[in-house]
Short mmCIF file of C-alpha atoms and ligand atoms in Angstrom, two decimals:
data_model
loop_
_atom_site.label_atom_id
_atom_site.label_comp_id
_atom_site.label_asym_id
_atom_site.label_seq_id
_atom_site.Cartn_x
_atom_site.Cartn_y
_atom_site.Cartn_z
CA MET A 1 -49.05 46.72 72.22
CA THR A 2 -50.70 47.00 75.53
CA LEU A 3 -53.82 45.61 76.49
CA ASP A 4 -52.89 42.00 76.92
CA SER A 5 -53.42 41.01 73.27
CA ALA A 6 -54.88 37.69 74.35
CA SER A 7 -57.94 39.55 75.62
CA LEU A 8 -58.54 41.43 72.36
CA THR A 9 -61.16 39.69 70.28
CA ALA A 10 -60.77 41.66 67.04
CA ALA A 11 -57.84 40.04 65.21
CA SER A 12 -54.99 42.23 64.06
CA ASP A 13 -56.19 41.98 60.44
CA SER A 14 -59.94 42.17 61.07
CA PRO A 15 -61.71 44.71 58.82
CA LEU A 16 -63.18 46.54 61.79
CA ARG A 17 -59.77 46.86 63.44
CA LEU A 18 -58.26 48.13 60.20
CA MET A 19 -61.10 50.59 59.59
CA PRO A 20 -59.78 54.11 60.38
CA LYS A 21 -61.90 55.35 63.26
CA VAL A 22 -62.84 58.33 65.41
CA GLU A 23 -63.41 57.99 69.15
CA LEU A 24 -65.13 60.62 71.29
CA HIS A 25 -65.43 58.96 74.70
CA CYS A 26 -62.24 57.56 76.15
CA HIS A 27 -60.47 58.46 79.41
CA VAL A 28 -56.69 58.76 79.32
CA GLU A 29 -56.41 57.43 82.88
CA GLY A 30 -58.78 54.62 81.83
CA SER A 31 -56.22 53.69 79.17
CA ALA A 32 -53.37 52.98 81.62
CA ARG A 33 -51.67 49.68 80.90
CA ALA A 34 -51.47 47.29 83.86
CA GLN A 35 -47.74 46.89 83.28
CA THR A 36 -47.22 50.66 83.35
CA VAL A 37 -49.26 50.96 86.56
CA ALA A 38 -47.06 48.27 88.14
CA GLU A 39 -43.84 49.94 87.04
CA LEU A 40 -44.89 53.40 88.22
CA ALA A 41 -46.16 52.03 91.54
CA ALA A 42 -42.79 50.32 92.12
CA HIS A 43 -40.85 53.38 90.99
CA HIS A 44 -42.74 55.76 93.30
CA GLN A 45 -43.12 53.15 96.05
CA ILE A 46 -46.89 53.42 96.04
CA GLU A 47 -48.94 50.60 97.51
CA ILE A 48 -51.72 49.62 95.09
CA GLY A 49 -53.14 46.77 97.15
CA VAL A 50 -52.64 43.94 94.64
CA ASP A 51 -49.59 41.90 93.62
CA ASP A 52 -50.65 41.64 90.00
CA PRO A 53 -51.87 45.04 88.72
CA ALA A 54 -54.18 43.24 86.28
CA ASP A 55 -56.17 42.33 89.41
CA LEU A 56 -57.09 46.02 89.73
CA TYR A 57 -59.22 45.69 86.64
CA HIS A 58 -62.08 43.66 88.16
CA TYR A 59 -65.33 45.27 89.32
CA GLU A 60 -69.04 44.84 88.97
CA SER A 61 -70.32 48.36 89.52
CA LEU A 62 -69.42 51.94 88.71
CA ALA A 63 -68.53 52.51 92.38
CA GLU A 64 -66.01 49.62 92.36
CA PHE A 65 -64.70 50.80 89.01
CA LEU A 66 -64.18 54.34 90.32
CA ALA A 67 -62.22 53.00 93.29
CA ALA A 68 -59.86 51.19 90.87
CA PHE A 69 -59.70 54.33 88.72
CA GLY A 70 -58.52 56.27 91.80
CA THR A 71 -55.86 53.67 92.55
CA VAL A 72 -54.53 53.84 89.00
CA CYS A 73 -54.48 57.64 89.22
CA SER A 74 -52.42 57.42 92.43
CA VAL A 75 -49.35 56.11 90.58
CA LEU A 76 -49.26 59.15 88.25
CA GLN A 77 -46.92 61.59 89.96
CA THR A 78 -44.62 63.37 87.52
CA PRO A 79 -44.90 65.00 84.08
CA GLN A 80 -43.03 61.97 82.72
CA ASP A 81 -45.76 59.66 84.06
CA PHE A 82 -48.53 61.64 82.33
CA HIS A 83 -46.39 61.80 79.20
CA ARG A 84 -46.03 58.02 79.17
CA LEU A 85 -49.76 57.58 79.84
CA ALA A 86 -50.78 59.75 76.87
CA TYR A 87 -48.10 58.29 74.61
CA GLU A 88 -49.08 54.69 75.31
CA ALA A 89 -52.77 55.56 74.90
CA ALA A 90 -51.92 56.88 71.42
CA GLU A 91 -50.02 53.69 70.59
CA ASP A 92 -52.91 51.50 71.74
CA GLY A 93 -55.38 53.77 69.98
CA ALA A 94 -53.44 53.33 66.75
CA TYR A 95 -53.69 49.55 67.14
CA ALA A 96 -57.47 49.95 67.49
CA GLY A 97 -57.50 51.91 64.21
CA ILE A 98 -58.12 55.30 65.82
CA LYS A 99 -56.98 58.25 63.72
CA TYR A 100 -58.66 61.01 65.70
CA ARG A 101 -59.71 61.00 69.35
CA GLU A 102 -61.27 63.53 71.72
CA MET A 103 -60.00 62.24 75.04
CA PHE A 104 -60.87 62.99 78.67
CA PHE A 105 -58.49 63.66 81.49
CA SER A 106 -59.72 64.02 85.07
CA PRO A 107 -57.68 66.59 87.03
CA GLY A 108 -59.83 66.29 90.17
CA PHE A 109 -58.39 62.84 90.87
CA HIS A 110 -54.84 64.22 90.73
CA LEU A 111 -55.28 67.63 92.38
CA GLU A 112 -56.76 65.96 95.46
CA ARG A 113 -53.45 64.07 95.81
CA GLY A 114 -51.48 67.30 95.65
CA ILE A 115 -50.35 66.92 92.03
CA PRO A 116 -50.19 70.42 90.50
CA PHE A 117 -52.26 70.97 87.36
CA ASP A 118 -49.13 71.90 85.38
CA VAL A 119 -47.55 68.53 86.11
CA MET A 120 -50.39 66.66 84.39
CA TRP A 121 -50.89 69.21 81.63
CA GLN A 122 -47.20 69.41 80.63
CA GLY A 123 -46.94 65.63 80.58
CA LEU A 124 -50.15 65.11 78.61
CA VAL A 125 -49.24 67.78 76.05
CA ALA A 126 -45.87 66.13 75.43
CA GLY A 127 -47.33 62.61 75.29
CA VAL A 128 -50.10 63.62 72.90
CA ALA A 129 -47.61 65.32 70.55
CA GLU A 130 -45.15 62.43 70.57
CA GLY A 131 -47.95 59.88 70.21
CA GLU A 132 -49.30 61.68 67.17
CA ALA A 133 -45.84 61.92 65.60
CA ASP A 134 -45.01 58.26 66.19
CA PHE A 135 -48.37 56.53 65.69
CA GLY A 136 -50.54 58.95 63.71
CA THR A 137 -53.27 59.10 66.37
CA ARG A 138 -54.35 62.71 66.63
CA THR A 139 -55.65 63.49 70.13
CA ARG A 140 -57.46 66.53 71.49
CA LEU A 141 -58.27 66.83 75.20
CA ILE A 142 -61.44 67.37 77.21
CA LEU A 143 -61.06 68.42 80.83
CA ASP A 144 -63.49 66.38 82.93
CA VAL A 145 -64.57 67.83 86.26
CA ASP A 146 -65.31 65.43 89.12
CA LYS A 147 -69.08 65.79 89.49
CA PRO A 148 -69.37 64.80 93.18
CA LYS A 149 -67.16 67.78 94.06
CA LEU A 150 -69.95 69.97 92.63
CA LEU A 151 -69.70 73.47 91.17
CA GLY A 152 -66.92 75.25 93.12
CA PRO A 153 -63.97 73.02 92.13
CA ALA A 154 -65.42 72.73 88.61
CA MET A 155 -65.41 76.51 88.17
CA ALA A 156 -61.84 76.67 89.54
CA LEU A 157 -60.79 74.18 86.85
CA LEU A 158 -62.56 76.24 84.21
CA GLU A 159 -60.45 79.22 85.29
CA ILE A 160 -57.32 77.16 84.64
CA ALA A 161 -58.77 75.96 81.33
CA ARG A 162 -59.24 79.54 80.22
CA GLY A 163 -55.49 79.92 79.73
CA LEU A 164 -54.76 76.60 78.00
CA ASP A 165 -53.90 76.05 74.36
CA ARG A 166 -57.22 75.77 72.47
CA ASP A 167 -55.65 73.67 69.75
CA LEU A 168 -55.32 71.00 72.39
CA LEU A 169 -58.00 71.64 75.02
CA ILE A 170 -61.33 71.69 73.21
CA GLY A 171 -63.95 71.05 75.84
CA ILE A 172 -65.17 70.63 79.41
CA GLY A 173 -66.85 67.44 80.58
CA GLY A 174 -67.89 65.82 83.84
CA ASP A 175 -67.46 62.27 85.03
CA SER A 176 -67.74 60.00 88.09
CA THR A 177 -71.06 58.97 89.61
CA GLU A 178 -74.38 60.75 89.10
CA ARG A 179 -75.79 59.44 92.36
CA GLY A 180 -77.16 62.09 94.68
CA ILE A 181 -76.20 64.96 92.38
CA ASP A 182 -78.67 67.57 91.17
CA HIS A 183 -77.11 68.26 87.77
CA ARG A 184 -78.79 71.67 87.55
CA VAL A 185 -75.93 73.00 89.71
CA PHE A 186 -73.65 72.71 86.67
CA ALA A 187 -75.62 75.12 84.47
CA PRO A 188 -73.21 78.04 85.23
CA LEU A 189 -70.26 75.81 84.26
CA MET A 190 -71.83 75.10 80.87
CA ALA A 191 -72.58 78.79 80.30
CA GLU A 192 -69.09 79.96 81.23
CA ALA A 193 -67.42 77.19 79.21
CA HIS A 194 -69.36 78.38 76.16
CA ASN A 195 -68.44 82.00 76.95
CA ILE A 196 -64.76 81.15 76.73
CA GLY A 197 -65.16 79.11 73.56
CA LEU A 198 -65.10 75.59 74.94
CA LYS A 199 -67.51 72.81 74.00
CA THR A 200 -69.35 70.87 76.70
CA CYS A 201 -70.29 67.29 77.44
CA PHE A 202 -71.22 65.39 80.61
CA HIS A 203 -71.58 61.77 81.72
CA VAL A 204 -75.34 61.50 82.29
CA GLY A 205 -77.99 58.82 82.03
CA GLU A 206 -75.35 56.22 83.01
CA ASP A 207 -75.86 55.43 86.72
CA GLY A 208 -78.48 58.16 86.99
CA PRO A 209 -81.92 58.81 85.49
CA ALA A 210 -82.92 60.43 82.20
CA GLU A 211 -83.75 63.50 84.29
CA ASN A 212 -80.00 64.22 84.52
CA ILE A 213 -79.82 64.25 80.72
CA ARG A 214 -82.75 66.69 80.72
CA HIS A 215 -80.95 69.04 83.09
CA MET A 216 -77.83 69.09 80.93
CA VAL A 217 -79.83 69.56 77.73
CA ASP A 218 -81.60 72.49 79.41
CA ALA A 219 -78.14 73.89 80.23
CA GLY A 220 -77.20 73.78 76.53
CA ILE A 221 -74.88 70.74 76.52
CA ASP A 222 -73.14 70.06 73.19
CA ARG A 223 -72.80 66.30 73.60
CA ILE A 224 -74.14 63.67 75.98
CA ASP A 225 -71.69 61.08 77.33
CA HIS A 226 -73.43 57.70 77.66
CA GLY A 227 -77.09 58.79 77.65
CA THR A 228 -77.93 55.13 78.13
CA ARG A 229 -81.29 55.90 79.75
CA LEU A 230 -82.43 58.51 77.21
CA LEU A 231 -85.33 56.53 75.77
CA GLU A 232 -86.94 56.32 79.23
CA ASP A 233 -88.12 59.90 78.64
CA PRO A 234 -89.79 59.94 75.19
CA GLU A 235 -90.27 63.72 75.11
CA LEU A 236 -86.60 64.34 75.94
CA ALA A 237 -85.56 61.69 73.43
CA ARG A 238 -87.58 63.50 70.76
CA GLN A 239 -85.75 66.75 71.52
CA VAL A 240 -82.29 65.13 71.57
CA ILE A 241 -83.05 63.43 68.25
CA ASP A 242 -84.62 66.51 66.64
CA GLU A 243 -81.66 68.67 67.67
CA GLN A 244 -79.19 65.87 66.84
CA ILE A 245 -77.39 66.34 70.15
CA PRO A 246 -74.82 63.54 69.89
CA LEU A 247 -74.56 60.62 72.29
CA THR A 248 -71.20 59.01 73.02
CA SER A 249 -72.36 55.51 73.84
CA CYS A 250 -70.13 52.90 75.52
CA PRO A 251 -72.20 49.70 75.47
CA SER A 252 -69.54 47.23 76.66
CA SER A 253 -68.57 49.54 79.51
CA ASN A 254 -72.24 49.74 80.50
CA ALA A 255 -72.54 45.95 80.38
CA ALA A 256 -69.32 45.47 82.38
CA LEU A 257 -70.51 47.86 85.13
CA GLY A 258 -74.04 46.45 85.37
CA ILE A 259 -75.67 49.58 83.91
CA VAL A 260 -77.40 47.15 81.51
CA ASP A 261 -77.84 43.41 82.09
CA SER A 262 -76.04 42.42 78.90
CA LEU A 263 -74.84 43.86 75.62
CA ALA A 264 -77.99 42.58 73.92
CA ASP A 265 -80.05 44.58 76.41
CA HIS A 266 -78.21 47.80 75.60
CA PRO A 267 -80.36 50.50 73.91
CA PHE A 268 -77.61 51.32 71.36
CA ALA A 269 -79.52 49.80 68.41
CA ALA A 270 -82.86 51.21 69.58
CA GLN A 271 -81.41 54.70 70.01
CA ARG A 272 -79.86 54.53 66.55
CA GLU A 273 -83.07 53.21 65.04
CA ALA A 274 -84.97 56.10 66.67
CA GLY A 275 -82.71 58.56 64.81
CA ALA A 276 -80.23 59.55 67.50
CA LEU A 277 -76.79 60.77 66.41
CA ILE A 278 -75.10 57.98 68.33
CA THR A 279 -71.41 57.08 68.37
CA LEU A 280 -69.57 54.00 69.60
CA ASN A 281 -66.76 54.23 72.15
CA SER A 282 -64.57 52.17 74.49
CA ASP A 283 -64.66 54.45 77.61
CA ASP A 284 -61.76 52.89 79.56
CA PRO A 285 -60.10 50.32 77.30
CA THR A 286 -57.50 48.81 79.64
CA PHE A 287 -59.95 48.75 82.54
CA PHE A 288 -62.39 46.69 80.48
CA GLN A 289 -59.72 44.82 78.51
CA PHE A 290 -61.13 45.53 75.11
CA ASP A 291 -60.44 48.34 72.71
CA LEU A 292 -62.51 50.27 70.17
CA ALA A 293 -61.95 47.65 67.47
CA ASP A 294 -63.31 44.98 69.83
CA GLU A 295 -66.26 47.24 70.63
CA TYR A 296 -67.06 47.59 66.92
CA GLU A 297 -66.91 43.81 66.50
CA ARG A 298 -69.08 43.14 69.53
CA ILE A 299 -71.76 45.61 68.49
CA ALA A 300 -71.78 44.32 64.91
CA ALA A 301 -72.19 40.76 66.21
CA THR A 302 -74.74 41.60 68.92
CA PHE A 303 -77.07 43.64 66.69
CA ASP A 304 -76.28 41.91 63.41
CA PHE A 305 -75.01 45.14 61.84
CA ASP A 306 -73.29 44.75 58.46
CA HIS A 307 -70.01 46.45 57.54
CA ASP A 308 -71.74 49.43 55.91
CA THR A 309 -73.67 50.08 59.11
CA MET A 310 -70.42 50.08 61.08
CA VAL A 311 -68.95 52.54 58.55
CA ALA A 312 -72.02 54.74 59.09
CA ILE A 313 -71.59 54.53 62.89
CA ASN A 314 -67.98 55.66 62.50
CA ASP A 315 -69.09 58.48 60.20
CA ALA A 316 -71.53 59.62 62.92
CA ALA A 317 -68.48 60.12 65.15
CA ILE A 318 -66.96 62.46 62.56
CA THR A 319 -70.22 64.43 62.51
CA ALA A 320 -70.39 64.48 66.32
CA SER A 321 -66.74 65.48 66.75
CA TRP A 322 -65.70 69.04 67.56
CA LEU A 323 -63.55 69.35 64.47
CA ASP A 324 -64.45 72.21 62.18
CA ASP A 325 -66.17 71.44 58.89
CA SER A 326 -63.02 71.54 56.78
CA ASP A 327 -61.21 69.12 59.13
CA LYS A 328 -64.24 66.82 59.03
CA ALA A 329 -64.09 66.85 55.23
CA VAL A 330 -60.38 66.02 55.31
CA LEU A 331 -61.02 63.11 57.67
CA ARG A 332 -63.87 61.79 55.50
CA ALA A 333 -61.63 61.95 52.42
CA GLU A 334 -58.87 60.07 54.28
CA PHE A 335 -61.30 57.46 55.59
CA SER A 336 -62.75 56.77 52.15
CA ASN A 337 -59.25 56.10 50.78
CA PRO A 338 -58.69 52.35 51.20
CA ASP A 339 -54.91 52.84 51.01
CA LEU A 340 -55.13 54.19 54.53
CA ALA A 341 -56.10 50.80 55.92
CA ARG A 342 -52.98 49.21 57.35
N1 ADE B 401 -64.67 57.83 84.64
C1 ADE B 401 -64.10 56.96 83.82
N2 ADE B 401 -65.01 56.18 83.25
C2 ADE B 401 -66.22 56.56 83.74
C3 ADE B 401 -67.54 56.14 83.55
N3 ADE B 401 -67.87 55.14 82.73
N4 ADE B 401 -68.50 56.75 84.25
C4 ADE B 401 -68.21 57.76 85.07
N5 ADE B 401 -66.98 58.19 85.29
C5 ADE B 401 -65.99 57.60 84.63
ZN1 ZN B 402 -66.61 57.71 80.49
#
């Protein structure tokens, strides 16, 4: 497997690693193995600024993280590169116990380097299919727009999304920083995405205020990515809880990027206690050098959650997924069958 196994805290036979899981917030580019980045950089003769690619994966803020994310993206040039990326993400996901994942890709980072959309899409489609066949990790994709580029490029991507296979592309999201962005500009994107049958989610309440969550809720968002600062607006929190708008929380990512001071300071437990439909996710596993199994172990240890609570947190991810009801029932039946545990 990938992630340098020495950095993974959840042992290969730990119950939380073996638990079959669903993940709803993970970036395919944020799952690039350091070794793969090194090999692709050498192959394409791309300067990545470090001798050891593992040195890319050090940062203390979202801004520094996003710079590293851009560097990793720069080595992805051909359909074969995107294929390998998605395939290896499925292999690593399987090791984390992931059976079903709704996964982001971020075309804005590639288009700005002159990589045609079809190059990434063809590669991802092939890698997702082969990864599912070989490792049993079923992956569906969410196209994330680059929020700082604002509405125009986002709408252009939605036009491309219109023609893509809906069995594979299930939603539109938005990532990168929230700083300096009035999220109300994205309301037409949400409306048009819904018009063409796509679900919506956005990274909000991460490095920006609860007000950004409010603006996306007002625009009819289906799921909130991060939502770390939700409880700072009690009225909004009430609405999100009453309407059970899911949160895809990534506590260790937030701790690593200084969004919260420490894992113990993360509002995950408080949001859950308040009744939010909150799910647990790794965000960018290779970039943070832990995977979803590690995240489950860390959260269980930090908040003293017992195994049944972790099972319930995983079940919330089935509820919050964009599978239809019959697929959710199938997944629940599979997950309650202990023979599935490897
Ligand atoms: N892209 C990848 N990970 C991200 C994060 N945590 N926040 C914003 N954009 C991202
Ligand atoms: Zn993210």
